Amino acid sequence: MSTALLFAVVVGAAGVLGVRWWRSMERGEDLSRCDRCGKARVLLDEETEDAHLDEGQQHEERLGTADYHVWWCESCERGRVVRHALEATRRRVECEKCGHDAAQEVMKTVAAATHVKGGELQVRLSCGGCGHTQQFVRYTPRVRTP
Ligand SMILES: [Zn+2]
Ligand SMILES: [Zn+2]
């Protein structure tokens, strides 16, 4: 086996294992196990995790600037909160004022879409051509279960 092929196999295998563990190995520590009792922790969903987040953390989630994950140990009744900074989504669009294609749209999630209601995005548009700026709200459809 050539060195290049061996390298590809090793990287491929690491990738497969990495995908399986990336959620639990946040910040290099295994959060799926409790550091106190060693039992398995569960990752709380968006509805139940709010009870374990403080006002500021919930506010950040609503603004879409950060996403929090809560790993919960049922036997210790202790949770571990992990913060993930969210990048605002950027994309290039055509400016409706001057037609320049250097306008940039920055989208931030105000409320994520759920099965019950649609989401809300805050969009800021700025054009590098004419300096036109615009800010508006865009609504996204409800999440449909396939
Ligand atoms: Zn525990
Ligand atoms: Zn423009």
mmCIF file of C-alpha atoms and ligand atoms in Angstrom:
data_model
loop_
_atom_site.group_PDB
_atom_site.id
_atom_site.type_symbol
_atom_site.label_atom_id
_atom_site.label_comp_id
_atom_site.label_asym_id
_atom_site.label_seq_id
_atom_site.Cartn_x
_atom_site.Cartn_y
_atom_site.Cartn_z
ATOM 1 C CA MET A 1 0.000 0.000 0.000
ATOM 2 C CA SER A 2 1.390 3.406 -0.916
ATOM 3 C CA THR A 3 1.923 6.067 1.718
ATOM 4 C CA ALA A 4 -0.647 8.361 0.098
ATOM 5 C CA LEU A 5 -3.297 5.626 0.099
ATOM 6 C CA LEU A 6 -2.562 4.672 3.700
ATOM 7 C CA PHE A 7 -2.873 8.343 4.660
ATOM 8 C CA ALA A 8 -6.246 8.568 2.888
ATOM 9 C CA VAL A 9 -7.540 5.476 4.725
ATOM 10 C CA VAL A 10 -6.412 6.804 8.124
ATOM 11 C CA VAL A 11 -7.952 10.248 7.510
ATOM 12 C CA GLY A 12 -11.171 8.619 6.242
ATOM 13 C CA ALA A 13 -11.507 6.400 9.302
ATOM 14 C CA ALA A 14 -10.809 9.334 11.634
ATOM 15 C CA GLY A 15 -13.522 11.314 9.813
ATOM 16 C CA VAL A 16 -16.152 8.603 10.296
ATOM 17 C CA LEU A 17 -15.349 8.288 14.017
ATOM 18 C CA GLY A 18 -15.155 12.061 14.354
ATOM 19 C CA VAL A 19 -18.660 12.558 12.973
ATOM 20 C CA ARG A 20 -20.005 10.047 15.456
ATOM 21 C CA TRP A 21 -18.359 11.765 18.433
ATOM 22 C CA TRP A 22 -18.317 15.443 17.513
ATOM 23 C CA ARG A 23 -21.473 16.256 19.460
ATOM 24 C CA SER A 24 -20.254 14.717 22.680
ATOM 25 C CA MET A 25 -16.619 15.799 22.473
ATOM 26 C CA GLU A 26 -17.289 19.504 22.672
ATOM 27 C CA ARG A 27 -14.260 21.473 23.868
ATOM 28 C CA GLY A 28 -12.209 18.296 23.962
ATOM 29 C CA GLU A 29 -13.983 16.750 26.933
ATOM 30 C CA ASP A 30 -16.490 13.943 26.768
ATOM 31 C CA LEU A 31 -19.689 15.686 27.852
ATOM 32 C CA SER A 32 -21.822 12.609 27.222
ATOM 33 C CA ARG A 33 -20.445 11.213 30.521
ATOM 34 C CA CYS A 34 -20.928 12.853 33.894
ATOM 35 C CA ASP A 35 -17.625 13.972 35.428
ATOM 36 C CA ARG A 36 -18.985 13.254 38.909
ATOM 37 C CA CYS A 37 -20.696 9.863 38.699
ATOM 38 C CA GLY A 38 -19.479 8.663 35.281
ATOM 39 C CA LYS A 39 -22.995 7.842 34.070
ATOM 40 C CA ALA A 40 -24.253 8.862 30.637
ATOM 41 C CA ARG A 41 -25.556 12.398 30.267
ATOM 42 C CA VAL A 42 -28.390 13.282 27.927
ATOM 43 C CA LEU A 43 -28.424 16.237 25.567
ATOM 44 C CA LEU A 44 -31.579 18.217 26.325
ATOM 45 C CA ASP A 45 -33.711 19.468 23.458
ATOM 46 C CA GLU A 46 -34.547 23.135 22.831
ATOM 47 C CA GLU A 47 -37.789 22.981 24.845
ATOM 48 C CA THR A 48 -36.419 21.421 28.016
ATOM 49 C CA GLU A 49 -33.024 23.138 28.095
ATOM 50 C CA ASP A 50 -34.494 26.610 28.721
ATOM 51 C CA ALA A 51 -35.143 25.713 32.361
ATOM 52 C CA HIS A 52 -31.377 25.356 32.840
ATOM 53 C CA LEU A 53 -30.355 28.559 31.078
ATOM 54 C CA ASP A 54 -30.299 31.961 32.733
ATOM 55 C CA GLU A 55 -31.976 35.093 31.336
ATOM 56 C CA GLY A 56 -28.923 36.268 29.418
ATOM 57 C CA GLN A 57 -28.331 32.878 27.840
ATOM 58 C CA GLN A 58 -31.976 32.552 26.754
ATOM 59 C CA HIS A 59 -31.825 36.078 25.339
ATOM 60 C CA GLU A 60 -28.761 35.190 23.271
ATOM 61 C CA GLU A 61 -30.533 32.111 21.914
ATOM 62 C CA ARG A 62 -33.544 34.219 20.915
ATOM 63 C CA LEU A 63 -31.294 36.759 19.195
ATOM 64 C CA GLY A 64 -29.533 33.952 17.396
ATOM 65 C CA THR A 65 -26.069 35.119 18.477
ATOM 66 C CA ALA A 66 -25.343 31.907 20.333
ATOM 67 C CA ASP A 67 -26.725 28.433 20.751
ATOM 68 C CA TYR A 68 -26.563 26.650 24.087
ATOM 69 C CA HIS A 69 -26.460 22.923 24.639
ATOM 70 C CA VAL A 70 -27.293 21.443 28.006
ATOM 71 C CA TRP A 71 -25.908 18.027 28.927
ATOM 72 C CA TRP A 72 -27.943 16.639 31.789
ATOM 73 C CA CYS A 73 -27.007 13.941 34.304
ATOM 74 C CA GLU A 74 -30.193 12.373 35.662
ATOM 75 C CA SER A 75 -28.613 10.669 38.643
ATOM 76 C CA CYS A 76 -26.796 13.801 39.918
ATOM 77 C CA GLU A 77 -29.505 16.170 38.627
ATOM 78 C CA ARG A 78 -26.744 18.384 37.374
ATOM 79 C CA GLY A 79 -26.437 20.000 33.983
ATOM 80 C CA ARG A 80 -23.428 21.200 32.038
ATOM 81 C CA VAL A 81 -24.078 24.215 29.794
ATOM 82 C CA VAL A 82 -21.998 24.655 26.634
ATOM 83 C CA ARG A 83 -22.068 27.789 24.524
ATOM 84 C CA HIS A 84 -21.699 27.778 20.748
ATOM 85 C CA ALA A 85 -21.252 31.102 19.002
ATOM 86 C CA LEU A 86 -23.317 31.323 15.851
ATOM 87 C CA GLU A 87 -21.992 33.036 12.774
ATOM 88 C CA ALA A 88 -24.438 35.289 11.018
ATOM 89 C CA THR A 89 -25.173 34.062 7.512
ATOM 90 C CA ARG A 90 -23.846 36.302 4.754
ATOM 91 C CA ARG A 91 -24.588 36.232 1.063
ATOM 92 C CA ARG A 92 -24.135 38.492 -1.915
ATOM 93 C CA VAL A 93 -27.208 39.973 -3.525
ATOM 94 C CA GLU A 94 -27.967 42.562 -6.178
ATOM 95 C CA CYS A 95 -28.667 46.075 -4.869
ATOM 96 C CA GLU A 96 -32.233 47.074 -5.734
ATOM 97 C CA LYS A 97 -31.213 50.730 -5.865
ATOM 98 C CA CYS A 98 -28.177 50.770 -8.156
ATOM 99 C CA GLY A 99 -28.191 47.205 -9.491
ATOM 100 C CA HIS A 100 -24.654 46.619 -8.239
ATOM 101 C CA ASP A 101 -24.001 42.997 -7.325
ATOM 102 C CA ALA A 102 -21.686 43.876 -4.431
ATOM 103 C CA ALA A 103 -24.523 44.266 -1.954
ATOM 104 C CA GLN A 104 -24.236 42.032 1.068
ATOM 105 C CA GLU A 105 -27.010 40.539 3.122
ATOM 106 C CA VAL A 106 -26.311 39.583 6.716
ATOM 107 C CA MET A 107 -28.986 37.353 8.198
ATOM 108 C CA LYS A 108 -29.414 36.649 11.869
ATOM 109 C CA THR A 109 -31.938 34.274 13.330
ATOM 110 C CA VAL A 110 -34.341 36.032 15.704
ATOM 111 C CA ALA A 111 -36.506 32.955 16.177
ATOM 112 C CA ALA A 112 -35.793 29.567 14.705
ATOM 113 C CA ALA A 113 -38.606 27.892 12.792
ATOM 114 C CA THR A 114 -40.324 25.043 14.638
ATOM 115 C CA HIS A 115 -43.052 22.557 13.724
ATOM 116 C CA VAL A 116 -45.614 24.856 15.347
ATOM 117 C CA LYS A 117 -44.616 28.233 13.933
ATOM 118 C CA GLY A 118 -42.357 29.795 11.354
ATOM 119 C CA GLY A 119 -39.072 31.492 12.104
ATOM 120 C CA GLU A 120 -37.979 35.095 11.938
ATOM 121 C CA LEU A 121 -34.747 36.439 10.475
ATOM 122 C CA GLN A 122 -33.299 39.892 10.843
ATOM 123 C CA VAL A 123 -31.717 40.934 7.566
ATOM 124 C CA ARG A 124 -29.293 43.809 7.087
ATOM 125 C CA LEU A 125 -28.416 44.719 3.545
ATOM 126 C CA SER A 126 -25.550 47.004 2.631
ATOM 127 C CA CYS A 127 -24.335 47.934 -0.836
ATOM 128 C CA GLY A 128 -20.675 48.563 -1.555
ATOM 129 C CA GLY A 129 -21.607 50.359 -4.775
ATOM 130 C CA CYS A 130 -23.932 53.165 -3.662
ATOM 131 C CA GLY A 131 -23.818 52.859 0.117
ATOM 132 C CA HIS A 132 -27.497 51.941 0.312
ATOM 133 C CA THR A 133 -28.420 50.166 3.529
ATOM 134 C CA GLN A 134 -31.653 48.515 4.478
ATOM 135 C CA GLN A 135 -32.870 46.546 7.436
ATOM 136 C CA PHE A 136 -35.879 44.301 7.431
ATOM 137 C CA VAL A 137 -37.425 41.178 8.859
ATOM 138 C CA ARG A 138 -37.899 38.021 6.835
ATOM 139 C CA TYR A 139 -40.167 35.204 7.870
ATOM 140 C CA THR A 140 -39.338 31.597 7.222
ATOM 141 C CA PRO A 141 -41.862 28.756 6.849
ATOM 142 C CA ARG A 142 -42.643 26.182 9.500
ATOM 143 C CA VAL A 143 -40.533 23.068 9.682
ATOM 144 C CA ARG A 144 -42.368 20.253 7.917
ATOM 145 C CA THR A 145 -41.999 16.695 9.057
ATOM 146 C CA PRO A 146 -41.176 14.578 6.028
HETATM 147 ZN ZN ZN B 1 -23.710 12.378 37.493
HETATM 148 ZN ZN ZN B 2 -26.360 49.999 -4.490
#
